[in-house]
PDB file of N, CA and C in Angstrom:
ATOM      1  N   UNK C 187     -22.938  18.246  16.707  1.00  0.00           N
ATOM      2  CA  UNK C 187     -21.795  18.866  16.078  1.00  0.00           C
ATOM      3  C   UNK C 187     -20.686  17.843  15.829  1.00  0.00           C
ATOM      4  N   UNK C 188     -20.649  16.952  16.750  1.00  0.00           N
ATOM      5  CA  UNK C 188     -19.494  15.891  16.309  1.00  0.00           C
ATOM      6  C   UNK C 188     -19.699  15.216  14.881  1.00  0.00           C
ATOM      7  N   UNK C 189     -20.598  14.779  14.911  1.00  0.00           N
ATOM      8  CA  UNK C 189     -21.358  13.930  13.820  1.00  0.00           C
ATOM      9  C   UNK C 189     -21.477  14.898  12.411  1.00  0.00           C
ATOM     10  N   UNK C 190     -21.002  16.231  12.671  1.00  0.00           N
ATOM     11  CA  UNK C 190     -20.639  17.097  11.330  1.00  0.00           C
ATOM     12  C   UNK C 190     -19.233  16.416  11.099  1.00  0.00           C
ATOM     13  N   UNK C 191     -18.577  16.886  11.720  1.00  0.00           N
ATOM     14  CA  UNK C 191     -17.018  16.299  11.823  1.00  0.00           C
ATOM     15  C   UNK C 191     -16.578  15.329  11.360  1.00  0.00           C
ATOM     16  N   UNK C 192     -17.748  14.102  11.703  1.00  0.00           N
ATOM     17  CA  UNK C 192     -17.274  12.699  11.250  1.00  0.00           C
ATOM     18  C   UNK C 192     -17.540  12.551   9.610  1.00  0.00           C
ATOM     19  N   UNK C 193     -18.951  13.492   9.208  1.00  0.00           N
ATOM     20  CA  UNK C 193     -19.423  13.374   7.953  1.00  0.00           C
ATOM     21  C   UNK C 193     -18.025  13.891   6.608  1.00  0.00           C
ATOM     22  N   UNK C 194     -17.542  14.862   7.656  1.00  0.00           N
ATOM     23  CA  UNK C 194     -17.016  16.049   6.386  1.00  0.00           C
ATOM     24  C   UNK C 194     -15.248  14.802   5.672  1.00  0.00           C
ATOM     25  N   UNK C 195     -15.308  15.017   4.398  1.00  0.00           N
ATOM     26  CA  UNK C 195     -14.408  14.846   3.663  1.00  0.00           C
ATOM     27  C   UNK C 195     -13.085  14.657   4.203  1.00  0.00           C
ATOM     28  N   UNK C 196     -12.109  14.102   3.851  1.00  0.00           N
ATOM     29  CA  UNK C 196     -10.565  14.438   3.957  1.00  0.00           C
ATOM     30  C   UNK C 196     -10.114  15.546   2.792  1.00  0.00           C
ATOM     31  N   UNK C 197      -9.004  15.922   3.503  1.00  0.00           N
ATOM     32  CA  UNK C 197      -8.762  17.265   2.702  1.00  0.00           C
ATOM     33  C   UNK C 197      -7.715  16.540   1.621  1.00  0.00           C
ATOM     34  N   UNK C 198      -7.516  17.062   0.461  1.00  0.00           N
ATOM     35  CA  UNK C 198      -6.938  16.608  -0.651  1.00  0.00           C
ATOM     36  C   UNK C 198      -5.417  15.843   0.025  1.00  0.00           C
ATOM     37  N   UNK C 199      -4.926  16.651   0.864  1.00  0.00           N
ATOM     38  CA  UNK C 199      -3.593  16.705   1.314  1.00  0.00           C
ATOM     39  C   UNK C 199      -3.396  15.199   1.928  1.00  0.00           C
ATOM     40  N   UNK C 200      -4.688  15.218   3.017  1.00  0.00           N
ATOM     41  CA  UNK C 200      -4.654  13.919   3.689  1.00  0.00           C
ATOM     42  C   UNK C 200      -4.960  12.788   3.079  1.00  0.00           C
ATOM     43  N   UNK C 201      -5.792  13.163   2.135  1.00  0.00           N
ATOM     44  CA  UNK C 201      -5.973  11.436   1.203  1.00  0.00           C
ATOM     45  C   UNK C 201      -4.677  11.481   0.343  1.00  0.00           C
ATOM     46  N   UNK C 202      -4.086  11.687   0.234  1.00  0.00           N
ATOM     47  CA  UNK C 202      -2.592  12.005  -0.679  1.00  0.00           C
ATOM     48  C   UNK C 202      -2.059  11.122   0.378  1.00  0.00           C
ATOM     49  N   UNK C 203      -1.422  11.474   1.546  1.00  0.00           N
ATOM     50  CA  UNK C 203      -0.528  10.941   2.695  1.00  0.00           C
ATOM     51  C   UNK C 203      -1.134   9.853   2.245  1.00  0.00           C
ATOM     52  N   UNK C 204      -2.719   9.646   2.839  1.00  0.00           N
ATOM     53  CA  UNK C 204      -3.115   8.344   2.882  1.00  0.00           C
ATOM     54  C   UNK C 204      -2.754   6.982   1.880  1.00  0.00           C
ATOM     55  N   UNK C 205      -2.854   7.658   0.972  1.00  0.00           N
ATOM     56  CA  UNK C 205      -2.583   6.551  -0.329  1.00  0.00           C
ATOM     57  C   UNK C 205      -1.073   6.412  -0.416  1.00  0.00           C
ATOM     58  N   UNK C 206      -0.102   7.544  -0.020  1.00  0.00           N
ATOM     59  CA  UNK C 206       0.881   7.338  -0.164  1.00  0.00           C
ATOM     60  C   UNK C 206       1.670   6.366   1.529  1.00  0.00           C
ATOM     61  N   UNK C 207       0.925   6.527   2.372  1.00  0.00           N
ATOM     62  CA  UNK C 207       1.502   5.449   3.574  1.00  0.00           C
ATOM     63  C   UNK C 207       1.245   4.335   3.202  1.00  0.00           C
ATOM     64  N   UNK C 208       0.071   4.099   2.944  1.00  0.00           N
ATOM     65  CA  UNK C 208      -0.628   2.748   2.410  1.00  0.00           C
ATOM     66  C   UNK C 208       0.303   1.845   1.115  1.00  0.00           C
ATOM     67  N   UNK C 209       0.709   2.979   0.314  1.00  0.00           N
ATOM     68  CA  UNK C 209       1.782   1.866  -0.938  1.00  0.00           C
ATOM     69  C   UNK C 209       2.757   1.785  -0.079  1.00  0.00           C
ATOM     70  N   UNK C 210       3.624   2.959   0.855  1.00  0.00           N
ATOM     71  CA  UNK C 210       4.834   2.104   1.348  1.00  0.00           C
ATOM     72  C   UNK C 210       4.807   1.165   1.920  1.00  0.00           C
ATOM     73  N   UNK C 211       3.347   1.382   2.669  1.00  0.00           N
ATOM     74  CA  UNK C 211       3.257  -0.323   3.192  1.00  0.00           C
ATOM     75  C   UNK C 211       3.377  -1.084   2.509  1.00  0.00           C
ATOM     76  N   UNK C 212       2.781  -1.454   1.546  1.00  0.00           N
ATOM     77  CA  UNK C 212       2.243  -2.521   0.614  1.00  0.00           C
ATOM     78  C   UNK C 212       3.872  -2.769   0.141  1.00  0.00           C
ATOM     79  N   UNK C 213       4.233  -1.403  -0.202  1.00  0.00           N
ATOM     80  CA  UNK C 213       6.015  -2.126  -0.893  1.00  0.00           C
ATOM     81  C   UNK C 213       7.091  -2.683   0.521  1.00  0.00           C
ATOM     82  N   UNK C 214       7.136  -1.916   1.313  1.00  0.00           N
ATOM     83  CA  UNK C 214       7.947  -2.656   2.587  1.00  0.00           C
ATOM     84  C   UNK C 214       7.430  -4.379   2.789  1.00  0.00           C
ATOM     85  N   UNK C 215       5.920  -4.361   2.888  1.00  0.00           N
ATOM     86  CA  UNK C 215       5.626  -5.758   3.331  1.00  0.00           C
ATOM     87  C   UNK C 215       6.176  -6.473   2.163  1.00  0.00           C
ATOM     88  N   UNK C 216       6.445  -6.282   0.796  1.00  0.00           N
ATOM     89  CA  UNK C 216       6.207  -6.741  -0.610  1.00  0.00           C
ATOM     90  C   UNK C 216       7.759  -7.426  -0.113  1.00  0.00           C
ATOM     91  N   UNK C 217       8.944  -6.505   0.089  1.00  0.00           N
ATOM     92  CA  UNK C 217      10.039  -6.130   0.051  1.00  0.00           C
ATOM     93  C   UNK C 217      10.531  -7.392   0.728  1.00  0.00           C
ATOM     94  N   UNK C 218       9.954  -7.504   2.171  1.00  0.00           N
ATOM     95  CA  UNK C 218      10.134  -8.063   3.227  1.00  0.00           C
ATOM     96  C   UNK C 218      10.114  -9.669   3.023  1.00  0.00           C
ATOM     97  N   UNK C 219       9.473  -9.587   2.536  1.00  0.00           N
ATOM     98  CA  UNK C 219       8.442 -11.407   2.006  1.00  0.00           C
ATOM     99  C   UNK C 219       8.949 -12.221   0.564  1.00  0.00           C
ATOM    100  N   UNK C 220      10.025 -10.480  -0.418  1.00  0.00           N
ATOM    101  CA  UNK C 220      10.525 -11.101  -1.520  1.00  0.00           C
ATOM    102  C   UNK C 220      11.833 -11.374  -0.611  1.00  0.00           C
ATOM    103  N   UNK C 221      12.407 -10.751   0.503  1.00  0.00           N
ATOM    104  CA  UNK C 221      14.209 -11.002   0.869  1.00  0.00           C
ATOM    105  C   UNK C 221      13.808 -12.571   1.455  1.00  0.00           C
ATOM    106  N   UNK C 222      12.513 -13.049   2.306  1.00  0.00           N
ATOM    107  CA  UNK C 222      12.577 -14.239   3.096  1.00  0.00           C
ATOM    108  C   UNK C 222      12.670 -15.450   2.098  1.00  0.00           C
ATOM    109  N   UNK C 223      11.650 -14.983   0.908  1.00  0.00           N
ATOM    110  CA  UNK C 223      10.717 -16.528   0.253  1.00  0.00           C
ATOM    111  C   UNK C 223      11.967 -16.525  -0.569  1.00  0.00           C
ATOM    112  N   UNK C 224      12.111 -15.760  -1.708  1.00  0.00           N
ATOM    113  CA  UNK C 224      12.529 -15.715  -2.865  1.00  0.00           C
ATOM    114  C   UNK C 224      14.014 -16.134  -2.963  1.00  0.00           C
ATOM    115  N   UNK C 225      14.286 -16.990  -3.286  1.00  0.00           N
ATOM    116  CA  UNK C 225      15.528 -17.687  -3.590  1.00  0.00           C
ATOM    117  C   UNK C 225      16.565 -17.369  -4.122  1.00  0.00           C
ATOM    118  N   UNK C 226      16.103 -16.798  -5.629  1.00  0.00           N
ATOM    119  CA  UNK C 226      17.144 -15.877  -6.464  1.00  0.00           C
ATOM    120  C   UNK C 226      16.969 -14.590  -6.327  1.00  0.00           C
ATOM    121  N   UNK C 227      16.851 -13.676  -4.469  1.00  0.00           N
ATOM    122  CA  UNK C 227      17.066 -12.547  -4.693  1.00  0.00           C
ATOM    123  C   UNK C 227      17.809 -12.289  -4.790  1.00  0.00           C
ATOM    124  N   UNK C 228      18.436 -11.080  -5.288  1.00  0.00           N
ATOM    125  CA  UNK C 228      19.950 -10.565  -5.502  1.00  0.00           C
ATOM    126  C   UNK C 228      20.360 -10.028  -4.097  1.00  0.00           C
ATOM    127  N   UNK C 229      20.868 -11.053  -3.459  1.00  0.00           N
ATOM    128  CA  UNK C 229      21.185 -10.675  -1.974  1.00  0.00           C
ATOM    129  C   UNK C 229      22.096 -11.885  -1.919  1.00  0.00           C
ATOM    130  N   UNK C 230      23.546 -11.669  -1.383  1.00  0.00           N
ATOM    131  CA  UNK C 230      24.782 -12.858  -1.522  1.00  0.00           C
ATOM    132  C   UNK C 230      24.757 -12.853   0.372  1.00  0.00           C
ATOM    133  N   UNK C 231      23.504 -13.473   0.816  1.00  0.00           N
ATOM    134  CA  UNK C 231      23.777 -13.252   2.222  1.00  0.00           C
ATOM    135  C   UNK C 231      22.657 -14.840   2.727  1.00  0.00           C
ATOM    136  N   UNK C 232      23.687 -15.826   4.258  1.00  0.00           N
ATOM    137  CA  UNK C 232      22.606 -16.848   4.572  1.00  0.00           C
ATOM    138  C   UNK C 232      21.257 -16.973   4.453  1.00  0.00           C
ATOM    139  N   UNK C 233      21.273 -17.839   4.367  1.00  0.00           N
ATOM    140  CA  UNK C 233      19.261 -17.708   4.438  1.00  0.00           C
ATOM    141  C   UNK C 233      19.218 -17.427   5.749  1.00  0.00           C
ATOM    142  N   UNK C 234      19.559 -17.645   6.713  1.00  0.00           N
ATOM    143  CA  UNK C 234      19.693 -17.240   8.204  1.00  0.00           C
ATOM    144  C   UNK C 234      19.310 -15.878   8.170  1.00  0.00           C
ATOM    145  N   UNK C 235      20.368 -15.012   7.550  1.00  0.00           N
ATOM    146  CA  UNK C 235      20.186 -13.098   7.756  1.00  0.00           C
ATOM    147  C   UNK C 235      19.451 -12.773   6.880  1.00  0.00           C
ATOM    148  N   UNK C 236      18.849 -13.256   5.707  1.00  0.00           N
ATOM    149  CA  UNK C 236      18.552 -12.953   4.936  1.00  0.00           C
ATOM    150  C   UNK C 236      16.642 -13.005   5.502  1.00  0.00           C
ATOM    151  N   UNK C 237      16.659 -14.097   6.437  1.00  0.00           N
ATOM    152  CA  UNK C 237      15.141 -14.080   7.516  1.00  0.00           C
ATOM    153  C   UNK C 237      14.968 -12.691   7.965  1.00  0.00           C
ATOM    154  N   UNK C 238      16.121 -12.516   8.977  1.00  0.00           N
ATOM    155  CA  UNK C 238      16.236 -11.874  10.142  1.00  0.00           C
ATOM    156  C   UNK C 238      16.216 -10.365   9.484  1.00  0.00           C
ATOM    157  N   UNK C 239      16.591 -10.269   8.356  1.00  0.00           N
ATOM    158  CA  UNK C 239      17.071  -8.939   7.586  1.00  0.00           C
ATOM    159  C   UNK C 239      15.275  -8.509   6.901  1.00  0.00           C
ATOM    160  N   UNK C 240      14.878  -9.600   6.620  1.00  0.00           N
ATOM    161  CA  UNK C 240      13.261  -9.650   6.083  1.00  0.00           C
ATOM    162  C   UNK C 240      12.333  -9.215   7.101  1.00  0.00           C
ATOM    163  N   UNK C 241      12.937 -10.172   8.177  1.00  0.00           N
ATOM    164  CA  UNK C 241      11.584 -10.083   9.426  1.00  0.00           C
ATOM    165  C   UNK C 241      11.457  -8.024   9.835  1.00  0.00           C
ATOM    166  N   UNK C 242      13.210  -7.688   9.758  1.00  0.00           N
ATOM    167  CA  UNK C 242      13.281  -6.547  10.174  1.00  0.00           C
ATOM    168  C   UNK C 242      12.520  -5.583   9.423  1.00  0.00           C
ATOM    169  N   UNK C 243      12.295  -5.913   7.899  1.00  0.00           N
ATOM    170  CA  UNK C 243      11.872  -4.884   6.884  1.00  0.00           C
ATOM    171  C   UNK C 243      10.005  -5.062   7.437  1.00  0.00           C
ATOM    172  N   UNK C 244       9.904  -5.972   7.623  1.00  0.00           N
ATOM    173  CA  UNK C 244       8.279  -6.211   7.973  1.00  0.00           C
ATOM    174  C   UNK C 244       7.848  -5.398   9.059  1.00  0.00           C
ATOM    175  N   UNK C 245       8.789  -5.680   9.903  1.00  0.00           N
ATOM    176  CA  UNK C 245       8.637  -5.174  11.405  1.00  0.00           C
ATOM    177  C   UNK C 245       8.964  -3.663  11.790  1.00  0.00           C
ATOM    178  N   UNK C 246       9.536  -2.929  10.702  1.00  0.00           N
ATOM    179  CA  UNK C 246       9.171  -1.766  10.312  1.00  0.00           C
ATOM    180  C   UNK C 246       8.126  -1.179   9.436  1.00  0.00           C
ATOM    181  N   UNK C 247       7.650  -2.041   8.648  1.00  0.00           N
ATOM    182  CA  UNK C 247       6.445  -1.216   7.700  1.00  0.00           C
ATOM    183  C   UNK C 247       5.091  -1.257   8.534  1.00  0.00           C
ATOM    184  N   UNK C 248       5.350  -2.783   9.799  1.00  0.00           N
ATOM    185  CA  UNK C 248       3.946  -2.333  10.949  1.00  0.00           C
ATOM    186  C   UNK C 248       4.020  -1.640  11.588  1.00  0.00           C
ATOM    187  N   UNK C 249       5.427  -1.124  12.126  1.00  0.00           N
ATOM    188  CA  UNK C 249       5.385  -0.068  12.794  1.00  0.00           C
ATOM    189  C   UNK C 249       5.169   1.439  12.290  1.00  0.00           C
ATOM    190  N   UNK C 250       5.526   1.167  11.034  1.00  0.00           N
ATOM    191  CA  UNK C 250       5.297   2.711  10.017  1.00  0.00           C
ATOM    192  C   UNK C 250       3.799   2.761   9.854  1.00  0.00           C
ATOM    193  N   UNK C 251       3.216   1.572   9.670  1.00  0.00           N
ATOM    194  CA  UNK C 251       1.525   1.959   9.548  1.00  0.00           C
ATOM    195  C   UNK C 251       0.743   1.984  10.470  1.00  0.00           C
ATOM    196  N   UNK C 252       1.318   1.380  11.839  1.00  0.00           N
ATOM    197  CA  UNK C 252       0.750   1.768  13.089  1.00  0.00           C
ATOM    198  C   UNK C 252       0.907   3.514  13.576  1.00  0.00           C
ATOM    199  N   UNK C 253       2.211   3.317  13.307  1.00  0.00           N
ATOM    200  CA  UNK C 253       2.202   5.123  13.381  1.00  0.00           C
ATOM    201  C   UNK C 253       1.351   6.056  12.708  1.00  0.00           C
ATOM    202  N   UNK C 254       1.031   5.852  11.600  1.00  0.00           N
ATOM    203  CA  UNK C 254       0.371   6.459  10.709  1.00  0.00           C
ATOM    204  C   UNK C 254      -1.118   6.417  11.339  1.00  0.00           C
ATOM    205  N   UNK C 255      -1.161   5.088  11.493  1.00  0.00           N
ATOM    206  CA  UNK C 255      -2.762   5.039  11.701  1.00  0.00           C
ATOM    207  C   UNK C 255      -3.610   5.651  13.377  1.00  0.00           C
ATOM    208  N   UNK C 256      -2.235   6.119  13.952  1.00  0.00           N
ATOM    209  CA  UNK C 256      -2.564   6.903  15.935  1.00  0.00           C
ATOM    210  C   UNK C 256      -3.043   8.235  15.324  1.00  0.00           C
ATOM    211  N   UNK C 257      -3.741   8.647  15.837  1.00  0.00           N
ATOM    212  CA  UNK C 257      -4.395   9.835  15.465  1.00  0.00           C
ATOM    213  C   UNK C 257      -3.457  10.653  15.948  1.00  0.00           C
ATOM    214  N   UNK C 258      -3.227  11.924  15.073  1.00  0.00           N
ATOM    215  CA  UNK C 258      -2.145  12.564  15.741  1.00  0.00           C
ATOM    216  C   UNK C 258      -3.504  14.217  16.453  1.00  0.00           C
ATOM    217  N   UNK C 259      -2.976  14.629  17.543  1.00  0.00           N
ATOM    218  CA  UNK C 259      -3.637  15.680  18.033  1.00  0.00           C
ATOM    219  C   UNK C 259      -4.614  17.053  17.892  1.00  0.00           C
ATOM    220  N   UNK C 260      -3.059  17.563  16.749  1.00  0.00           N
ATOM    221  CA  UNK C 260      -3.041  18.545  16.359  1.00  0.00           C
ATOM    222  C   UNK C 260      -4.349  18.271  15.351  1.00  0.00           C
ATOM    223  N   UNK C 261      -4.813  17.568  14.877  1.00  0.00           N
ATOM    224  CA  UNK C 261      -5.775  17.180  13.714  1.00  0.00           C
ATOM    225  C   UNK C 261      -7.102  16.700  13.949  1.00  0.00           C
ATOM    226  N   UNK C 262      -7.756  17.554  13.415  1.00  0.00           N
ATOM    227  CA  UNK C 262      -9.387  17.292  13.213  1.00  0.00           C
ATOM    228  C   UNK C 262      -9.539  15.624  13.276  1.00  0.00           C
TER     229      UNK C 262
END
């Protein structure tokens, strides 16, 4: 009976979330990596904070997709 469980589909709803956690990732990490590298971002701030302000945006989108990715309980 488990091995039904594992076979059966995601429900429309959950591949929706899915694709939609997955781009915020992709744009937070995007986000994160244009405030560090990118030279002419439109940001009037040190390269110093402008790290620290990057590292922070990163270091939330792993934590947003780690969250995402803990199985939550309530759910098949």
């Amino acid at each position: 009976m488990l091995e039904d469980n594992k076979e059966q589909q995601k429900s429309p709803k959950r591949r929706f979330l899915l694709i939609l956690g997955v781009t915020a990732f992709i744009c937070f990490i995007a986000l994160g990596l244009l405030i560090i590298f990118w030279d002419k971002f439109p940001l009037d701030m040190p390269q110093s904070r402008r790290t620290i302000f990057g590292s922070v945006i990163l270091l939330y989108a792993v934590l947003r997709f780690s969250r995402y990715l803990r199985k939550n309980p309530n759910e098949n």
